[in-house]
Coordinates of C-alpha atoms in Angstrom, one line a residue:
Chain H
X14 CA -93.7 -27.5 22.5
X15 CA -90.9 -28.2 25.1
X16 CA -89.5 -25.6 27.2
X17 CA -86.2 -24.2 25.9
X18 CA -84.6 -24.8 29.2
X19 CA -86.2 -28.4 29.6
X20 CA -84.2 -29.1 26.4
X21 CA -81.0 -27.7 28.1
X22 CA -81.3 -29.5 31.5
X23 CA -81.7 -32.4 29.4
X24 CA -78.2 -32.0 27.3
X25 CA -76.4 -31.0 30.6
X26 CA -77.9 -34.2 32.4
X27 CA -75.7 -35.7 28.7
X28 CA -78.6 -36.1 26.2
X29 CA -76.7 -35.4 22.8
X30 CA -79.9 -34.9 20.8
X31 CA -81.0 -32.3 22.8
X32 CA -77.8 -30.4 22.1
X33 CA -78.5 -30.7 19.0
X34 CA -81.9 -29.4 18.9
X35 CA -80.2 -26.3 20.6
X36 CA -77.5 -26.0 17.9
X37 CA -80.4 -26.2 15.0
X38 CA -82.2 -23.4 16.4
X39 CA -79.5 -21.2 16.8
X40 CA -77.6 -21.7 13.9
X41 CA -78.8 -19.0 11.9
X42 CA -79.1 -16.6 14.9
X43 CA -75.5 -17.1 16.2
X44 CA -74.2 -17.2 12.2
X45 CA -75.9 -14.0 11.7
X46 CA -74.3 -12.5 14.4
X47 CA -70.9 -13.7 13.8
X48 CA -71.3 -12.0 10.5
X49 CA -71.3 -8.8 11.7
X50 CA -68.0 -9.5 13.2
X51 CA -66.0 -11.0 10.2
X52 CA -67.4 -11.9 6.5
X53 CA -65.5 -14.8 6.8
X54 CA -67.8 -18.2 7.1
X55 CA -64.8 -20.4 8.0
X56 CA -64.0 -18.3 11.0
X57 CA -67.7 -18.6 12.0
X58 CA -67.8 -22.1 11.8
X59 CA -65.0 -23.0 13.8
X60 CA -66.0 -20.7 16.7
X61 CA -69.3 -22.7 16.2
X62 CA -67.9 -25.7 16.7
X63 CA -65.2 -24.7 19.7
X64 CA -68.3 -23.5 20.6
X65 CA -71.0 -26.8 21.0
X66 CA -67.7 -29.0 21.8
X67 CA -66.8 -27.0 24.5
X68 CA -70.6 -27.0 26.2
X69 CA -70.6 -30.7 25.9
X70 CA -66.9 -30.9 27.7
X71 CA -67.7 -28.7 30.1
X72 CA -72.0 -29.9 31.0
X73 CA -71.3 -31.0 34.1
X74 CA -70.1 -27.8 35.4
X75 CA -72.9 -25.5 33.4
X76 CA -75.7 -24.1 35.5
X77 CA -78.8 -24.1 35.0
X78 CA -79.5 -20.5 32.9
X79 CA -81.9 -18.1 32.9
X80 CA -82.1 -17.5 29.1
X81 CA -80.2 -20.1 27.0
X82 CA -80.1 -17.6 24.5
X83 CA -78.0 -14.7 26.4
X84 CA -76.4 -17.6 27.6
X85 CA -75.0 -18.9 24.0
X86 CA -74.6 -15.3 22.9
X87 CA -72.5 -14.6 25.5
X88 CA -70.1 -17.6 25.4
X89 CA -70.0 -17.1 21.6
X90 CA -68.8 -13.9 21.3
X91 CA -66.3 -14.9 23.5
X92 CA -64.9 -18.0 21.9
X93 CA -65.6 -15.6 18.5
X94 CA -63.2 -12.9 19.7
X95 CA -60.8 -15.0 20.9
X96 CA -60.3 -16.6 17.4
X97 CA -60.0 -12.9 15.7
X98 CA -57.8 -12.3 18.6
X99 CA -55.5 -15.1 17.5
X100 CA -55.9 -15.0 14.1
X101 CA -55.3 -10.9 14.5
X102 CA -58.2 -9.9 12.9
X103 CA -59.4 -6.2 14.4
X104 CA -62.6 -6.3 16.2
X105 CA -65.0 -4.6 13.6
X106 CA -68.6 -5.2 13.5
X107 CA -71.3 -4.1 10.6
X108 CA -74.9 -3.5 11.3
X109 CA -76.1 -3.4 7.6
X110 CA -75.6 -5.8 4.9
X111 CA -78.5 -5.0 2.8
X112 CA -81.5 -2.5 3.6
X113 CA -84.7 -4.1 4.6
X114 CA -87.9 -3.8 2.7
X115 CA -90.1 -1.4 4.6
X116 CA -93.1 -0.8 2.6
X117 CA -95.3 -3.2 4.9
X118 CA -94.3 -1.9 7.9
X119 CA -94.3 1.4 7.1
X120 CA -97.6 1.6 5.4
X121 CA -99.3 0.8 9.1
X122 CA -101.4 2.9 11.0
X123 CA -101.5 5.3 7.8
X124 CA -97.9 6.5 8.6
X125 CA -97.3 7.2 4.6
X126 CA -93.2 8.2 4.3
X127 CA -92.1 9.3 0.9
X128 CA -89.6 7.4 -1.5
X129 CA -87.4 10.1 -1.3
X130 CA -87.9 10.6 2.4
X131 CA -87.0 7.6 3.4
X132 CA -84.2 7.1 1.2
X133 CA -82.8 10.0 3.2
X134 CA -83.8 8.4 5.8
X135 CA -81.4 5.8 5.1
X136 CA -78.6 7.7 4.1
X137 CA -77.8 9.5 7.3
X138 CA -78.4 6.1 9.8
X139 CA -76.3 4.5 7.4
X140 CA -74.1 7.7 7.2
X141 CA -74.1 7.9 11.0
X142 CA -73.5 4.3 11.9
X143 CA -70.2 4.2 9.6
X144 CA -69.3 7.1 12.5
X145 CA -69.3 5.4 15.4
X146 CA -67.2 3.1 17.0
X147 CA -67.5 -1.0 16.9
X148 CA -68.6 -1.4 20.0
X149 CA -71.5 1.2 19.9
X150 CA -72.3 -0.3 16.5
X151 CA -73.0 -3.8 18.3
X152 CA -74.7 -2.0 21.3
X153 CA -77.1 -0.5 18.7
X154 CA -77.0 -4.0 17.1
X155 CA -77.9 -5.7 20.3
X156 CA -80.9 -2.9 21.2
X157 CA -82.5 -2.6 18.1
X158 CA -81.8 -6.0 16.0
X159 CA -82.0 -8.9 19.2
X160 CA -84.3 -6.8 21.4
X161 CA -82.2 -7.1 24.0
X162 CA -82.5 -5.2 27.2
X163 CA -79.9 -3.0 29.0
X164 CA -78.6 -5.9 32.0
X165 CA -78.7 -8.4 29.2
X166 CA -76.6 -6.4 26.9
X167 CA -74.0 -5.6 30.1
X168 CA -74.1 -9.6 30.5
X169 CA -73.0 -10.4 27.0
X170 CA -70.5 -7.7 26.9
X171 CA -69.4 -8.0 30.1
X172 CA -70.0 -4.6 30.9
X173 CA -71.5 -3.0 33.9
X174 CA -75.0 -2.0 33.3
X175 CA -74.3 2.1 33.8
X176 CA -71.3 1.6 30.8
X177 CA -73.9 0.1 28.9
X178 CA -76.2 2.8 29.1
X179 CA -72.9 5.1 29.0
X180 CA -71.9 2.9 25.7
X181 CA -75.2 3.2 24.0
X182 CA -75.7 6.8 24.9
X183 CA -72.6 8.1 23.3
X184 CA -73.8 6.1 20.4
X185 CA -77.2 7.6 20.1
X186 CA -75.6 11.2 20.8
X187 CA -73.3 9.9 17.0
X188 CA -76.6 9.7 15.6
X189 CA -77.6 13.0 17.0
X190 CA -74.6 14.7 16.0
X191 CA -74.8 13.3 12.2
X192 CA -78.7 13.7 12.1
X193 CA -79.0 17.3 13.5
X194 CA -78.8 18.7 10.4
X195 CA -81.8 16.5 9.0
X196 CA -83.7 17.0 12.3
X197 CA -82.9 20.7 12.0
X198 CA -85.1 20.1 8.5
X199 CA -87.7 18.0 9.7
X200 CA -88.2 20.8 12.5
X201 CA -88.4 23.7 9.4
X202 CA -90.7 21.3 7.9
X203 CA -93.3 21.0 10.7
X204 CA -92.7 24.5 11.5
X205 CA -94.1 25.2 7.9
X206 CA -96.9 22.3 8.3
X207 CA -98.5 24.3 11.2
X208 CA -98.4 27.5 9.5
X209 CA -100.5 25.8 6.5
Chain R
X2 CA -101.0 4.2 30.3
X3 CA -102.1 7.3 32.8
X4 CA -98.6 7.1 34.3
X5 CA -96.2 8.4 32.1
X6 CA -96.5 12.0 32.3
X7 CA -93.5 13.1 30.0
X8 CA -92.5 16.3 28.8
X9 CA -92.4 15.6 24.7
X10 CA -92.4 19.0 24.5
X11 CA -88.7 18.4 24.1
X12 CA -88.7 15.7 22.3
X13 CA -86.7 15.3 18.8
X14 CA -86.4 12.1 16.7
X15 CA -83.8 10.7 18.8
X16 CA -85.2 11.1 21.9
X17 CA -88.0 8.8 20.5
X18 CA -85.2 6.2 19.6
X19 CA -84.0 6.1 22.7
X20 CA -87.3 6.2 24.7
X21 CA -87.9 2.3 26.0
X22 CA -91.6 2.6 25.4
X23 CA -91.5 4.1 22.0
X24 CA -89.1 1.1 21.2
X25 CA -91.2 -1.7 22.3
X26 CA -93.9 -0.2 21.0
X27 CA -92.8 -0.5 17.3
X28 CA -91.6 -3.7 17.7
X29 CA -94.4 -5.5 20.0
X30 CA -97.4 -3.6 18.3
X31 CA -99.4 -4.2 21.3
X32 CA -102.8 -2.1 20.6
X33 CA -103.0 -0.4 24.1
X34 CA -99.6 1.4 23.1
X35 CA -100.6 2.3 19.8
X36 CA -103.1 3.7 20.6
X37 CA -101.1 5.5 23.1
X38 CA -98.7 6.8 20.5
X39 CA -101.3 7.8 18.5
X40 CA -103.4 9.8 20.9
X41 CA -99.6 11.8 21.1
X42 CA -99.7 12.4 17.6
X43 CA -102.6 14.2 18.1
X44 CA -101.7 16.4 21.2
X45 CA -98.3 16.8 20.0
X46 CA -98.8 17.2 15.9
X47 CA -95.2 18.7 15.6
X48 CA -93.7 15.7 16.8
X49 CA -95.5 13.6 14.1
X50 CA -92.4 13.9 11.8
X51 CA -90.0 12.9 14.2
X52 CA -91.8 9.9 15.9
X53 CA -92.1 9.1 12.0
X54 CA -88.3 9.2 11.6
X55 CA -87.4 7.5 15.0
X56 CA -89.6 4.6 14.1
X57 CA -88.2 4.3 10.6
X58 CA -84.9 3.9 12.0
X59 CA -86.0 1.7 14.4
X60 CA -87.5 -1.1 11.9
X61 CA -84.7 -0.2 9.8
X62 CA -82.4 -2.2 12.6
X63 CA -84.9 -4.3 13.4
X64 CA -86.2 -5.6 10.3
X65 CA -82.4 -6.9 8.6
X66 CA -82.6 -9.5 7.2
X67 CA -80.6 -12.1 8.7
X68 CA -77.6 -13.5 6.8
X69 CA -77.6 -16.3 5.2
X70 CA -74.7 -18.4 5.3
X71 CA -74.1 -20.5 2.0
X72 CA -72.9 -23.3 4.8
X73 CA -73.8 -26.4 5.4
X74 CA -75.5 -26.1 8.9
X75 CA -75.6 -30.7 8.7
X76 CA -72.0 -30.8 7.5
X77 CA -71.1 -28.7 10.6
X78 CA -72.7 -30.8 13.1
X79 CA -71.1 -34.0 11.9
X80 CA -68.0 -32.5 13.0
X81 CA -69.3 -31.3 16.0
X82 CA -70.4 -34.6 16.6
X83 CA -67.6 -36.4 15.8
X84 CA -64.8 -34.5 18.1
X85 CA -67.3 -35.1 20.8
X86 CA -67.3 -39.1 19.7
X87 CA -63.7 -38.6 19.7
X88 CA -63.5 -36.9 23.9
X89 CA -65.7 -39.3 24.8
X90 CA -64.0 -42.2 23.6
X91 CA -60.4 -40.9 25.4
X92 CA -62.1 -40.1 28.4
X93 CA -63.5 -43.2 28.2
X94 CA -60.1 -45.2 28.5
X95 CA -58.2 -42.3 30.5
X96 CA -60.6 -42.5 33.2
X97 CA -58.6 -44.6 35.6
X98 CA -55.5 -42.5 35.0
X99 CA -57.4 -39.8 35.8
X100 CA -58.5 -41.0 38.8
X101 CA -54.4 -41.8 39.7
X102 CA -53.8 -38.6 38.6
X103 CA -56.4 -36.8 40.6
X104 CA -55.0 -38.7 44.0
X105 CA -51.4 -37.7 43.1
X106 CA -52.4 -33.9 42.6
X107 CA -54.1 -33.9 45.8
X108 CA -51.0 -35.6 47.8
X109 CA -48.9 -32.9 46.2
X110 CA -51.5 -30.2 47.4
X111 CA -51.0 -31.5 50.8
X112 CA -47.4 -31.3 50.4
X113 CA -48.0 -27.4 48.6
X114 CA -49.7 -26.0 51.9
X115 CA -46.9 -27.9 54.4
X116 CA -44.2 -25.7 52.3
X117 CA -46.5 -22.8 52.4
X118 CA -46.7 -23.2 55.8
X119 CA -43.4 -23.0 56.5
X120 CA -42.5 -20.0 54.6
X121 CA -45.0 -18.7 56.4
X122 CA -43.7 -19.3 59.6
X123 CA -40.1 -18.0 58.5
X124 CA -42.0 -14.3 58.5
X125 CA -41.5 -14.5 54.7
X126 CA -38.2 -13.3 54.6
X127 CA -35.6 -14.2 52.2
X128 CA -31.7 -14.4 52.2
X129 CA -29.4 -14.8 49.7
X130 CA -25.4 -15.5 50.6
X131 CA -22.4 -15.6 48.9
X132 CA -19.4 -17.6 49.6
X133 CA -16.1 -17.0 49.2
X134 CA -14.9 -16.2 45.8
X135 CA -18.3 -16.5 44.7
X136 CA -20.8 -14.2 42.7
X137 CA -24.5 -13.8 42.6
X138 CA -26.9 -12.1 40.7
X139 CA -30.3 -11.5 42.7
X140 CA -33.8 -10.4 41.1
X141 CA -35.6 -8.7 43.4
X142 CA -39.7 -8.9 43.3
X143 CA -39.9 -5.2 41.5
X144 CA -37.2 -6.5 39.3
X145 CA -34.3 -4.8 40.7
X146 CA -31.0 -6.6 40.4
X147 CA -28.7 -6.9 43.2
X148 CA -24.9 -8.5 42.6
X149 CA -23.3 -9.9 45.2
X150 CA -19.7 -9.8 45.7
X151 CA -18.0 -13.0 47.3
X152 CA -18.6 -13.6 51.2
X153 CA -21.9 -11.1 50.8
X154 CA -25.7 -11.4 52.0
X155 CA -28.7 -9.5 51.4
X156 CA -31.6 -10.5 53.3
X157 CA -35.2 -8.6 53.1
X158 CA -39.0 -9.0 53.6
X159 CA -40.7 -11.0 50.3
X160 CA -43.8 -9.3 50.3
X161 CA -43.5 -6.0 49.1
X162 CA -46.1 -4.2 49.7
X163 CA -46.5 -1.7 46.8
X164 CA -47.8 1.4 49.7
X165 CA -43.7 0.7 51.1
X166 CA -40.5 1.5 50.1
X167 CA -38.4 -1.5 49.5
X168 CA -36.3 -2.3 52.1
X169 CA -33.1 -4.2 51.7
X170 CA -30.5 -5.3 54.1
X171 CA -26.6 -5.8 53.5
X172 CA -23.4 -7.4 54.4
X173 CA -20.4 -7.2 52.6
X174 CA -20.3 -5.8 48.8
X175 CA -23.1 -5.5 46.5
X176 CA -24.1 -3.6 43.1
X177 CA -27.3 -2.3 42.9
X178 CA -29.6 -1.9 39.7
X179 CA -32.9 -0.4 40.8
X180 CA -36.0 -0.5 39.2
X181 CA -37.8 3.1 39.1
X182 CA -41.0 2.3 39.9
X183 CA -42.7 5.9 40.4
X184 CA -45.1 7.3 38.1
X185 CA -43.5 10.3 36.7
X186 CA -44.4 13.7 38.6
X187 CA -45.8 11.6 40.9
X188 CA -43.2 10.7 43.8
X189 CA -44.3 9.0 46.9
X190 CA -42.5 7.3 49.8
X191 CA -43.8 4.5 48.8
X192 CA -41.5 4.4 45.2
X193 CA -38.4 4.2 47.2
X194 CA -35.4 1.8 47.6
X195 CA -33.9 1.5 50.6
X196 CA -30.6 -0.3 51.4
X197 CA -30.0 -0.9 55.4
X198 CA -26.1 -1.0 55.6
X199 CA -24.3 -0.6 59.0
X200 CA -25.8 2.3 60.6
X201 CA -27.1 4.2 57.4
X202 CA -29.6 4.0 55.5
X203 CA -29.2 4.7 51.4
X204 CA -32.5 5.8 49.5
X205 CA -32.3 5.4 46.2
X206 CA -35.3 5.9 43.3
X207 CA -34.1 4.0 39.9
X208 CA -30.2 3.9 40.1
X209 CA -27.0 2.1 39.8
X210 CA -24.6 1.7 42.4
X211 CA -22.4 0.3 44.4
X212 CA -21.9 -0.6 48.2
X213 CA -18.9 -2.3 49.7
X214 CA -19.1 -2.6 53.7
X215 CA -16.0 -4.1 54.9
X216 CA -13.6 -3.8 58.3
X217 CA -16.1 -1.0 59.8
X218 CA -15.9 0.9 56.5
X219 CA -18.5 1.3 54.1
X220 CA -18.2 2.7 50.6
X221 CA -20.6 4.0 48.9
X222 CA -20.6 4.5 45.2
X223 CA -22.7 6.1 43.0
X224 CA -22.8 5.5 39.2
X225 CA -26.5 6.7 37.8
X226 CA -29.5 8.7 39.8
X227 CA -29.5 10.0 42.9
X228 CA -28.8 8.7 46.2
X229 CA -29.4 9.8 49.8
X230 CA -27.1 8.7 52.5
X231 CA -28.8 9.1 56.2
X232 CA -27.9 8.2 59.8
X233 CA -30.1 8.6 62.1
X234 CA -29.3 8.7 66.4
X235 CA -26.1 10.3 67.7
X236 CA -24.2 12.0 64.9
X237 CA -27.1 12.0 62.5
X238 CA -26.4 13.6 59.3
X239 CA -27.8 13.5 55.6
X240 CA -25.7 13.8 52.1
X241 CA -27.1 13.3 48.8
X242 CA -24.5 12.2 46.2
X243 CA -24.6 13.0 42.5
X244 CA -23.2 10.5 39.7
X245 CA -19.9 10.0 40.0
X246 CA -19.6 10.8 43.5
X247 CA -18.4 8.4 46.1
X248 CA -17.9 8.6 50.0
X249 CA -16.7 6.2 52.9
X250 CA -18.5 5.6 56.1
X251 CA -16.4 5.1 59.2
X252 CA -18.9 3.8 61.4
X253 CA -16.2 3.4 64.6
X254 CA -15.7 7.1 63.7
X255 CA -19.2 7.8 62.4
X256 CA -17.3 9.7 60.0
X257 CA -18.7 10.4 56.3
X258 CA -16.0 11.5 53.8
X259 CA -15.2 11.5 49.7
X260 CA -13.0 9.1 48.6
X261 CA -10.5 9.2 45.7
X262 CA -11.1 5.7 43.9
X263 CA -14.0 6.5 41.2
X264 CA -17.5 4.7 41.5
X265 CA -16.1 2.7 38.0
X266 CA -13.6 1.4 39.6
X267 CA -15.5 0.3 42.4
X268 CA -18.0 -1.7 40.2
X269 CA -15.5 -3.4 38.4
X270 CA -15.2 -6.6 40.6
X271 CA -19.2 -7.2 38.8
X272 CA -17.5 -7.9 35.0
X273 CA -14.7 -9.9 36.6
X274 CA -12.0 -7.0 37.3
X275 CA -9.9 -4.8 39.4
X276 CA -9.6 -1.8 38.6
X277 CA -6.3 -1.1 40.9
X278 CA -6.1 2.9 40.4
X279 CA -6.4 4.3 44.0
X280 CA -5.8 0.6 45.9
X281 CA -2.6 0.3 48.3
X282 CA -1.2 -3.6 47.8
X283 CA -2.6 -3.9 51.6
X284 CA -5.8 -3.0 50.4
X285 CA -5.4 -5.3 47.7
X286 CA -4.3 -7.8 50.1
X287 CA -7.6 -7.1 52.0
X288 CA -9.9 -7.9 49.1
X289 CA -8.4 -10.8 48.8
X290 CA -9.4 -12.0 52.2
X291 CA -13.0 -10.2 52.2
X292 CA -14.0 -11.7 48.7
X293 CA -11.7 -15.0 48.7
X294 CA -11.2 -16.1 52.0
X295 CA -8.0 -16.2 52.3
X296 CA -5.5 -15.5 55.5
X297 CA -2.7 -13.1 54.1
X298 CA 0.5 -12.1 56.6
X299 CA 2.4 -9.4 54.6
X300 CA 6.6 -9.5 55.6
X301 CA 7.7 -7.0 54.0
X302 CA 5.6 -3.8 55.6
X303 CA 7.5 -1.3 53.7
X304 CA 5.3 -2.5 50.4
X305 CA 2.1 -2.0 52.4
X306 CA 1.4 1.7 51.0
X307 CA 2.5 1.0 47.4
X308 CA 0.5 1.3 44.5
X309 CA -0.4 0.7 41.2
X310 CA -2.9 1.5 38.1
X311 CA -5.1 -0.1 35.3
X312 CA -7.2 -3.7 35.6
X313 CA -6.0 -6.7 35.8
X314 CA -8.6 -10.0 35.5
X315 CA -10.3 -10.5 38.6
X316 CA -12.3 -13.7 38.0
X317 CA -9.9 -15.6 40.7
X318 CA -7.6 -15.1 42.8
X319 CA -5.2 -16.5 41.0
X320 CA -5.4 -13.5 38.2
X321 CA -4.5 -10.9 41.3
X322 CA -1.9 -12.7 42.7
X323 CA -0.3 -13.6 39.8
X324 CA -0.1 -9.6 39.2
X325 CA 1.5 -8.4 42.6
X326 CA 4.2 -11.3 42.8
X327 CA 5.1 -10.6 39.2
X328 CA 5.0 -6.6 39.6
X329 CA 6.2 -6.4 43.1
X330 CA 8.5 -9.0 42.7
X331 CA 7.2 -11.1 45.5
X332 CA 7.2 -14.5 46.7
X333 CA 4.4 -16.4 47.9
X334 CA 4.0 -19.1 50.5
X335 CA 0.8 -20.8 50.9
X336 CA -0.2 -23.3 53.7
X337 CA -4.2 -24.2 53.0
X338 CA -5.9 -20.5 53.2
X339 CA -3.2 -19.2 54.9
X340 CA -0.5 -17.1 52.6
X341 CA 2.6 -15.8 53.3
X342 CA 3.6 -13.0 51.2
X343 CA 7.7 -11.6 51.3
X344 CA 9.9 -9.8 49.0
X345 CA 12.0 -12.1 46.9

């Protein structure tokens, strides 16, 4: 398979196919993370479009990239909040639409969690993400969903690398705040394991 | 794996969450760092329930299902590819304008830097004048507003440096709006407005007022803030007026003292007026040549000191003369600029 970043020396050198190949791949990726800034497709699609037109306008003065993918996040969310901007839509941004299946995963390395623990489980992240702020919901988005790492994060949301760890901290201390109580359980509960 | 040497003593479930290694464990499954985690388990058994809960968390973000758009992902890229049919195609036959274009904008860069260079060369500062019978309203860079009176110039450095007070230089009459540019609680030198006027200098902060210097004599007029009269050298002295206040400067006598006419009635050449409460008909007569230009020989002395009240139009000369013949009962000669004014 071709490097990603032969395929995007070839669209800036003007080879239209290989923009598309760039556009099929991250369709879905970019779509999905549209989403979590509006429900509404249209809007999507339009920034999607500004967005390929404008990279084929503008190839001659894009540079070569390090990761095509930061590099199309990044120029996304930009064109994306723009067009909220305009059409004054607030800048929101979900994590959750629907709760994944965990079963699989969870049934690894003989980690068995109750039914009822996890729906707890699910409860309070859920419970706590609805606390915090849009922009720690995306950080936590960007982290735990796209893998990405800290200076990538401060990239695409043109932070500084210490307010992203500053951003994300103050959203895992939400978490900490709404989930003391559970931990404060979990901690009676192992406290009780040991004695058995 | 030897080299992490962490206290989990301390560890709760979101300590896991955050911890980069826990994360990429969970999510790369790579067997050395299982194994890792699970040889932690073992000397840390307490923590087993919340490594449990941090890694639920974790694959609950991680494992989302990604949204799927009922959209037509084909559909979209026609239109992509169509706009970018439809750029190509203009560029296509704009080209060579383009290229006439790009030659004209650089000539007119050329021509940019020569003006540049000149305003450069005048040390940046800017003048504004009035002729006779003539008014101008100035914006300042801070957005001050300065009107000038007929015959008037202010003249003073462009680049205001926000670490300065604003310096301003005048001749003849102008009314002042000024901008109050300090933060609140907070007031430097640096928020001031100064005006440089024959030999004082008039600090203001935000205010309105008024300042006519004329024959040696400067009034000064103060309608809204405060204001700080100072001369500096030989007869140095400081007075700060209050609203509603306003004093004359006799600079041959260096002399500072009240005068009677109010600071309204001073102002009231900016809406096109005079307000003739406190004015002599030679002073009057003298505002006519300061503002208008004119050349006035009175004949009949004995109406030099007399006076009269309310406003009559100001927005010629006409309008005043047309008042002091009528109510003094004068007669007026004219010869160019020159007028000859005698009792009828």
């Amino acid at each position: 398979m071709q490097d990603e970043r032969d395929i995007w020396d070839a669209f800036r050198s003007g080879d239209e196919s290989s923009l598309q190949v760039i556009f099929d791949k991250y369709y879905f990726p970019l779509f999905n993370y549209g989403h979590r800034f509006s429900a509404d497709n249209h809007l999507i699609e339009d920034a999607l479009q500004e967005l390929f037109v404008k990279l084929w306008k503008n190839r001659d003065s894009i540079k070569e990239t390090g990761s095509v993918k930061n590099y199309l996040y990044k120029s996304f969310r930009r064109v994306l909040l723009r067009l909220l901007d305009a059409r004054q839509r607030k800048y929101t941004f979900s994590v959750f639409d629907e709760w994944p299946e965990l079963e699989q995963e969870l049934a690894y390395d003989h980690t068995i969690i109750s039914r009822e623990r996890l729906e707890n489980i699910r409860r309070n992240l859920k419970a706590a993400l609805e606390k915090m702020t849009p922009r720690q919901r995306e950080i936590i988005h960007l982290r735990y969903y796209e893998e990405m790492e800290y200076d990538e994060i401060a990239a695409l949301m043109q932070l500084s690398v210490s307010s992203t760890y500053k951003l994300l901290y103050k959203a895992i201390d939400t978490l900490r705040q709404y989930l003391s109580k559970s931990d404060l359980l979990i901690l009676l509960a192992a406290l009780s394991l040991k004695k058995i | 794996m030897e080299k992490k040497i962490r206290d989990y003593g301390q560890y709760t479930a979101t300590a896991f969450f955050e911890d980069e290694e826990f994360v990429r464990h969970i999510l790369n499954r790579d067997a050395d760092a299982i194994a890792y985690w699970e040889q932690l388990i073992q000397q840390y058994p307490d923590k087993r329930l919340f490594m449990e809960e941090a890694r639920t968390w974790i694959l609950l973000l991680n494992k989302q299902p990604a949204y799927m758009p009922a959209t037509d992902r084909l559909q979209l890229w026609d239109k992509i590819k169509n706009e970018i049919a439809g750029y190509e195609e203009r560029r296509r036959r704009y080209q060579p304008l383009k290229l006439i274009f790009k030659w004209s904008a650089a000539a007119a860069a050329v021509l940019f830097s020569i003006l540049i260079l000149r305003e450069w060369t005048s040390h940046g500062e800017k003048t504004y004048a009035t002729t006779f019978a003539d008014h101008e309203r100035v914006i300042l860079p801070d957005e001050s507003a300065v009107t000038l009176n007929g015959n008037s110039s202010i003249h003073f450095l462009r680049s205001w440096k926000s670490d300065k007070p604003r310096e301003i230089w005048l001749n003849g009459e102008a009314y002042f709006e000024v901008k109050h540019v300090a933060i609140k609680n907070r007031l430097q030198q640096s928020d001031s407005f100064q005006v440089h006027v024959s030999d004082l200098a008039l600090t203001v902060l935000g205010t309105k007022f008024n300042v006519r210097n004329r024959r040696g004599l400067t009034e000064i007029s103060l309608l809204e803030g405060s204001l700080r009269i100072e001369k500096n050298g030989p007869e140095a002295f400081v007075k700060i007026l209050k609203p509603g206040e306003a004093f004359v400067y006799d600079s041959s006598r260096q002399l500072l003292a009240p005068m009677e006419r109010k600071p309204q009635a001073n102002k009231a050449w900016t809406t096109n007026e005079l307000d003739l409460d406190g004015y002599s008909l030679r002073e009057i007569l003298e505002v006519l040549e300061d503002n208008y230009g004119y050349e006035i020989t009175l004949e009949a002395p004995e109406l030099a000191g007399k006076r009269l009240s309310g406003t009559v139009p100001a927005a010629s000369a006409e309008d005043i003369l047309f008042v002091i013949r009528k109510v003094f009962n004068l007669k007026i000669k004219r010869n160019a600029n020159h007028l000859i004014i005698s009792q009828n």
